[in-house]
PDB file of C-alpha atoms and ligand atoms in Angstrom:
ATOM      1  CA  MET A   1     250.406 177.245 128.838  1.00 94.00           C
ATOM      2  CA  ILE A   2     247.276 175.451 128.346  1.00 96.00           C
ATOM      3  CA  GLY A   3     244.326 176.617 127.042  1.00 97.00           C
ATOM      4  CA  ARG A   4     241.080 175.483 126.487  1.00 98.00           C
ATOM      5  CA  LEU A   5     238.874 172.436 128.167  1.00 98.00           C
ATOM      6  CA  ASN A   6     239.333 170.608 124.363  1.00 97.00           C
ATOM      7  CA  HIS A   7     237.705 167.260 126.134  1.00 97.00           C
ATOM      8  CA  VAL A   8     237.443 164.447 128.652  1.00 98.00           C
ATOM      9  CA  ALA A   9     237.505 161.455 127.740  1.00 98.00           C
ATOM     10  CA  ILE A  10     235.256 158.313 129.025  1.00 98.00           C
ATOM     11  CA  VAL A  11     235.710 154.916 128.329  1.00 98.00           C
ATOM     12  CA  THR A  12     232.173 152.488 128.778  1.00 98.00           C
ATOM     13  CA  PRO A  13     231.657 148.981 128.528  1.00 97.00           C
ATOM     14  CA  ASP A  14     228.122 149.966 125.864  1.00 98.00           C
ATOM     15  CA  LEU A  15     228.456 153.164 123.761  1.00 98.00           C
ATOM     16  CA  GLU A  16     224.586 152.661 123.091  1.00 98.00           C
ATOM     17  CA  ALA A  17     223.763 152.898 127.222  1.00 98.00           C
ATOM     18  CA  ALA A  18     226.464 155.628 127.912  1.00 98.00           C
ATOM     19  CA  ALA A  19     224.618 157.816 124.774  1.00 98.00           C
ATOM     20  CA  SER A  20     221.462 156.899 125.863  1.00 98.00           C
ATOM     21  CA  VAL A  21     222.611 158.998 129.398  1.00 98.00           C
ATOM     22  CA  TYR A  22     223.968 161.713 128.213  1.00 98.00           C
ATOM     23  CA  ARG A  23     221.146 161.736 125.118  1.00 98.00           C
ATOM     24  CA  ASP A  24     218.051 161.142 127.237  1.00 98.00           C
ATOM     25  CA  THR A  25     218.648 162.100 131.303  1.00 98.00           C
ATOM     26  CA  LEU A  26     221.208 165.001 130.828  1.00 98.00           C
ATOM     27  CA  GLY A  27     219.483 166.130 127.382  1.00 98.00           C
ATOM     28  CA  ALA A  28     223.091 166.776 125.472  1.00 98.00           C
ATOM     29  CA  LYS A  29     223.380 167.210 121.647  1.00 98.00           C
ATOM     30  CA  VAL A  30     224.958 163.644 120.548  1.00 98.00           C
ATOM     31  CA  SER A  31     226.574 162.397 117.430  1.00 96.00           C
ATOM     32  CA  GLU A  32     226.591 158.812 115.304  1.00 96.00           C
ATOM     33  CA  ALA A  33     229.271 156.031 116.736  1.00 97.00           C
ATOM     34  CA  THR A  34     232.155 156.409 114.563  1.00 96.00           C
ATOM     35  CA  ASP A  35     234.348 153.754 114.421  1.00 96.00           C
ATOM     36  CA  MET A  36     238.002 155.453 114.409  1.00 94.00           C
ATOM     37  CA  PRO A  37     240.516 151.976 113.423  1.00 93.00           C
ATOM     38  CA  GLU A  38     243.454 153.784 113.468  1.00 91.00           C
ATOM     39  CA  HIS A  39     243.011 154.319 116.694  1.00 92.00           C
ATOM     40  CA  GLY A  40     241.771 151.610 118.474  1.00 95.00           C
ATOM     41  CA  VAL A  41     238.082 152.906 119.374  1.00 96.00           C
ATOM     42  CA  THR A  42     234.207 153.829 118.180  1.00 97.00           C
ATOM     43  CA  THR A  43     233.666 157.177 119.879  1.00 97.00           C
ATOM     44  CA  VAL A  44     230.163 158.627 120.198  1.00 98.00           C
ATOM     45  CA  PHE A  45     231.088 162.870 120.518  1.00 97.00           C
ATOM     46  CA  VAL A  46     228.779 165.114 123.101  1.00 98.00           C
ATOM     47  CA  GLU A  47     228.184 168.788 122.165  1.00 97.00           C
ATOM     48  CA  LEU A  48     228.263 170.869 124.919  1.00 98.00           C
ATOM     49  CA  PRO A  49     228.410 174.707 125.256  1.00 97.00           C
ATOM     50  CA  ASN A  50     231.554 175.433 126.579  1.00 97.00           C
ATOM     51  CA  THR A  51     233.466 171.737 124.927  1.00 97.00           C
ATOM     52  CA  LYS A  52     232.678 168.307 124.155  1.00 97.00           C
ATOM     53  CA  ILE A  53     232.966 164.361 126.273  1.00 98.00           C
ATOM     54  CA  GLU A  54     233.982 161.606 124.139  1.00 98.00           C
ATOM     55  CA  LEU A  55     232.335 158.322 125.115  1.00 98.00           C
ATOM     56  CA  LEU A  56     235.331 155.369 123.835  1.00 98.00           C
ATOM     57  CA  VAL A  57     235.092 152.127 123.260  1.00 98.00           C
ATOM     58  CA  PRO A  58     237.645 149.294 121.991  1.00 97.00           C
ATOM     59  CA  LEU A  59     237.766 148.651 118.761  1.00 97.00           C
ATOM     60  CA  GLY A  60     239.190 145.827 117.263  1.00 93.00           C
ATOM     61  CA  GLU A  61     242.107 143.690 119.091  1.00 89.00           C
ATOM     62  CA  ASN A  62     244.784 145.876 120.379  1.00 90.00           C
ATOM     63  CA  SER A  63     242.937 148.686 121.180  1.00 95.00           C
ATOM     64  CA  PRO A  64     244.496 150.999 123.757  1.00 92.00           C
ATOM     65  CA  ILE A  65     241.560 151.215 125.872  1.00 96.00           C
ATOM     66  CA  ALA A  66     240.956 147.757 125.959  1.00 96.00           C
ATOM     67  CA  LYS A  67     243.416 147.437 128.725  1.00 95.00           C
ATOM     68  CA  PHE A  68     241.697 150.333 131.310  1.00 96.00           C
ATOM     69  CA  LEU A  69     237.652 149.147 130.509  1.00 96.00           C
ATOM     70  CA  GLU A  70     239.396 145.463 132.037  1.00 96.00           C
ATOM     71  CA  LYS A  71     240.490 147.557 135.138  1.00 97.00           C
ATOM     72  CA  ASN A  72     237.533 149.248 135.493  1.00 97.00           C
ATOM     73  CA  PRO A  73     234.532 147.005 134.004  1.00 97.00           C
ATOM     74  CA  SER A  74     231.764 149.713 134.633  1.00 97.00           C
ATOM     75  CA  GLY A  75     234.018 152.292 132.818  1.00 97.00           C
ATOM     76  CA  GLY A  76     234.989 155.598 133.307  1.00 98.00           C
ATOM     77  CA  MET A  77     237.129 158.665 133.254  1.00 98.00           C
ATOM     78  CA  HIS A  78     239.577 157.940 130.654  1.00 98.00           C
ATOM     79  CA  HIS A  79     241.451 161.233 130.111  1.00 97.00           C
ATOM     80  CA  ILE A  80     241.171 165.126 129.883  1.00 98.00           C
ATOM     81  CA  CYS A  81     242.653 166.884 126.757  1.00 98.00           C
ATOM     82  CA  TYR A  82     244.003 170.619 127.301  1.00 98.00           C
ATOM     83  CA  GLU A  83     244.689 173.136 123.973  1.00 98.00           C
ATOM     84  CA  VAL A  84     247.977 174.318 123.563  1.00 98.00           C
ATOM     85  CA  ASP A  85     249.126 176.592 120.538  1.00 97.00           C
ATOM     86  CA  ASP A  86     252.430 174.894 119.690  1.00 98.00           C
ATOM     87  CA  ILE A  87     252.501 171.364 120.963  1.00 98.00           C
ATOM     88  CA  ILE A  88     256.656 171.519 120.021  1.00 98.00           C
ATOM     89  CA  ALA A  89     257.335 173.967 122.117  1.00 98.00           C
ATOM     90  CA  ALA A  90     254.772 172.742 125.198  1.00 98.00           C
ATOM     91  CA  ARG A  91     256.116 169.106 125.635  1.00 98.00           C
ATOM     92  CA  ASP A  92     260.214 170.866 125.493  1.00 98.00           C
ATOM     93  CA  LYS A  93     258.695 173.254 128.755  1.00 98.00           C
ATOM     94  CA  LEU A  94     256.980 170.268 129.921  1.00 98.00           C
ATOM     95  CA  ILE A  95     260.144 167.645 129.513  1.00 97.00           C
ATOM     96  CA  ALA A  96     262.309 170.612 131.215  1.00 98.00           C
ATOM     97  CA  ALA A  97     259.594 170.504 133.783  1.00 97.00           C
ATOM     98  CA  GLY A  98     260.252 166.707 134.711  1.00 97.00           C
ATOM     99  CA  ALA A  99     256.996 165.797 133.654  1.00 98.00           C
ATOM    100  CA  ARG A 100     257.017 162.349 131.225  1.00 98.00           C
ATOM    101  CA  VAL A 101     255.487 162.002 127.740  1.00 98.00           C
ATOM    102  CA  LEU A 102     253.767 158.699 127.044  1.00 96.00           C
ATOM    103  CA  GLY A 103     255.403 157.340 123.791  1.00 94.00           C
ATOM    104  CA  ASP A 104     258.492 158.412 121.853  1.00 96.00           C
ATOM    105  CA  GLY A 105     257.459 161.629 122.232  1.00 95.00           C
ATOM    106  CA  GLU A 106     256.769 162.682 119.171  1.00 96.00           C
ATOM    107  CA  PRO A 107     253.205 164.370 118.936  1.00 97.00           C
ATOM    108  CA  ARG A 108     250.865 161.526 116.849  1.00 94.00           C
ATOM    109  CA  ILE A 109     247.902 163.052 114.586  1.00 93.00           C
ATOM    110  CA  GLY A 110     244.841 162.654 117.318  1.00 89.00           C
ATOM    111  CA  ALA A 111     241.484 161.769 116.678  1.00 86.00           C
ATOM    112  CA  HIS A 112     240.702 165.523 115.438  1.00 88.00           C
ATOM    113  CA  ASN A 113     243.370 165.591 112.807  1.00 92.00           C
ATOM    114  CA  LYS A 114     245.555 167.620 114.551  1.00 96.00           C
ATOM    115  CA  PRO A 115     249.358 166.457 117.126  1.00 97.00           C
ATOM    116  CA  VAL A 116     248.814 165.722 120.026  1.00 97.00           C
ATOM    117  CA  LEU A 117     250.691 164.043 123.012  1.00 97.00           C
ATOM    118  CA  PHE A 118     249.886 161.874 126.651  1.00 97.00           C
ATOM    119  CA  LEU A 119     251.455 163.367 129.975  1.00 98.00           C
ATOM    120  CA  HIS A 120     251.656 161.068 132.128  1.00 98.00           C
ATOM    121  CA  PRO A 121     249.354 160.617 134.947  1.00 97.00           C
ATOM    122  CA  LYS A 122     251.720 160.543 137.541  1.00 98.00           C
ATOM    123  CA  ASP A 123     253.224 163.769 136.742  1.00 98.00           C
ATOM    124  CA  PHE A 124     249.538 165.807 136.761  1.00 98.00           C
ATOM    125  CA  VAL A 125     247.800 164.523 140.031  1.00 98.00           C
ATOM    126  CA  GLY A 126     246.332 161.630 138.699  1.00 97.00           C
ATOM    127  CA  THR A 127     245.139 161.695 135.346  1.00 98.00           C
ATOM    128  CA  LEU A 128     246.245 161.133 132.401  1.00 97.00           C
ATOM    129  CA  VAL A 129     246.437 164.730 130.416  1.00 98.00           C
ATOM    130  CA  GLU A 130     246.324 164.732 126.396  1.00 97.00           C
ATOM    131  CA  ILE A 131     247.841 167.861 125.266  1.00 98.00           C
ATOM    132  CA  GLU A 132     246.697 168.924 121.444  1.00 98.00           C
ATOM    133  CA  GLN A 133     247.887 171.985 118.911  1.00 98.00           C
ATOM    134  CA  VAL A 134     244.761 174.259 117.802  1.00 94.00           C
TER     135      VAL A 134
HETATM  136 CO1   CO B   1     241.412 162.849 123.496  1.00 71.52          CO
END
């Protein structure tokens, strides 16, 4: 059902320092920082030949990643995102298999303007999983 790895999201307390690690130490192509107020994050995109890394810092009062940073003050891997062809079909199949979909179960428009859903980490090997319809 799942296809390509679309991205890995990493939360950091210091976006410029994190961008520097990927740009200067690891030699990757790194974007400028982009504020995404509707998602409560500021993002730097790291482009790799086969996938992307998204470096995230909280933006605004109700950022969905603020709590993660409280628990992990030096940052860490937040979620992985897999591509699916049909997000509704994927969701229904996952629910039928007993997996928990976060929120109200309806896809939202994600950071790439495509429909996304998040799946409960306890059902996926301790990892928050995002699925994105591409
Ligand atoms: Co994501």
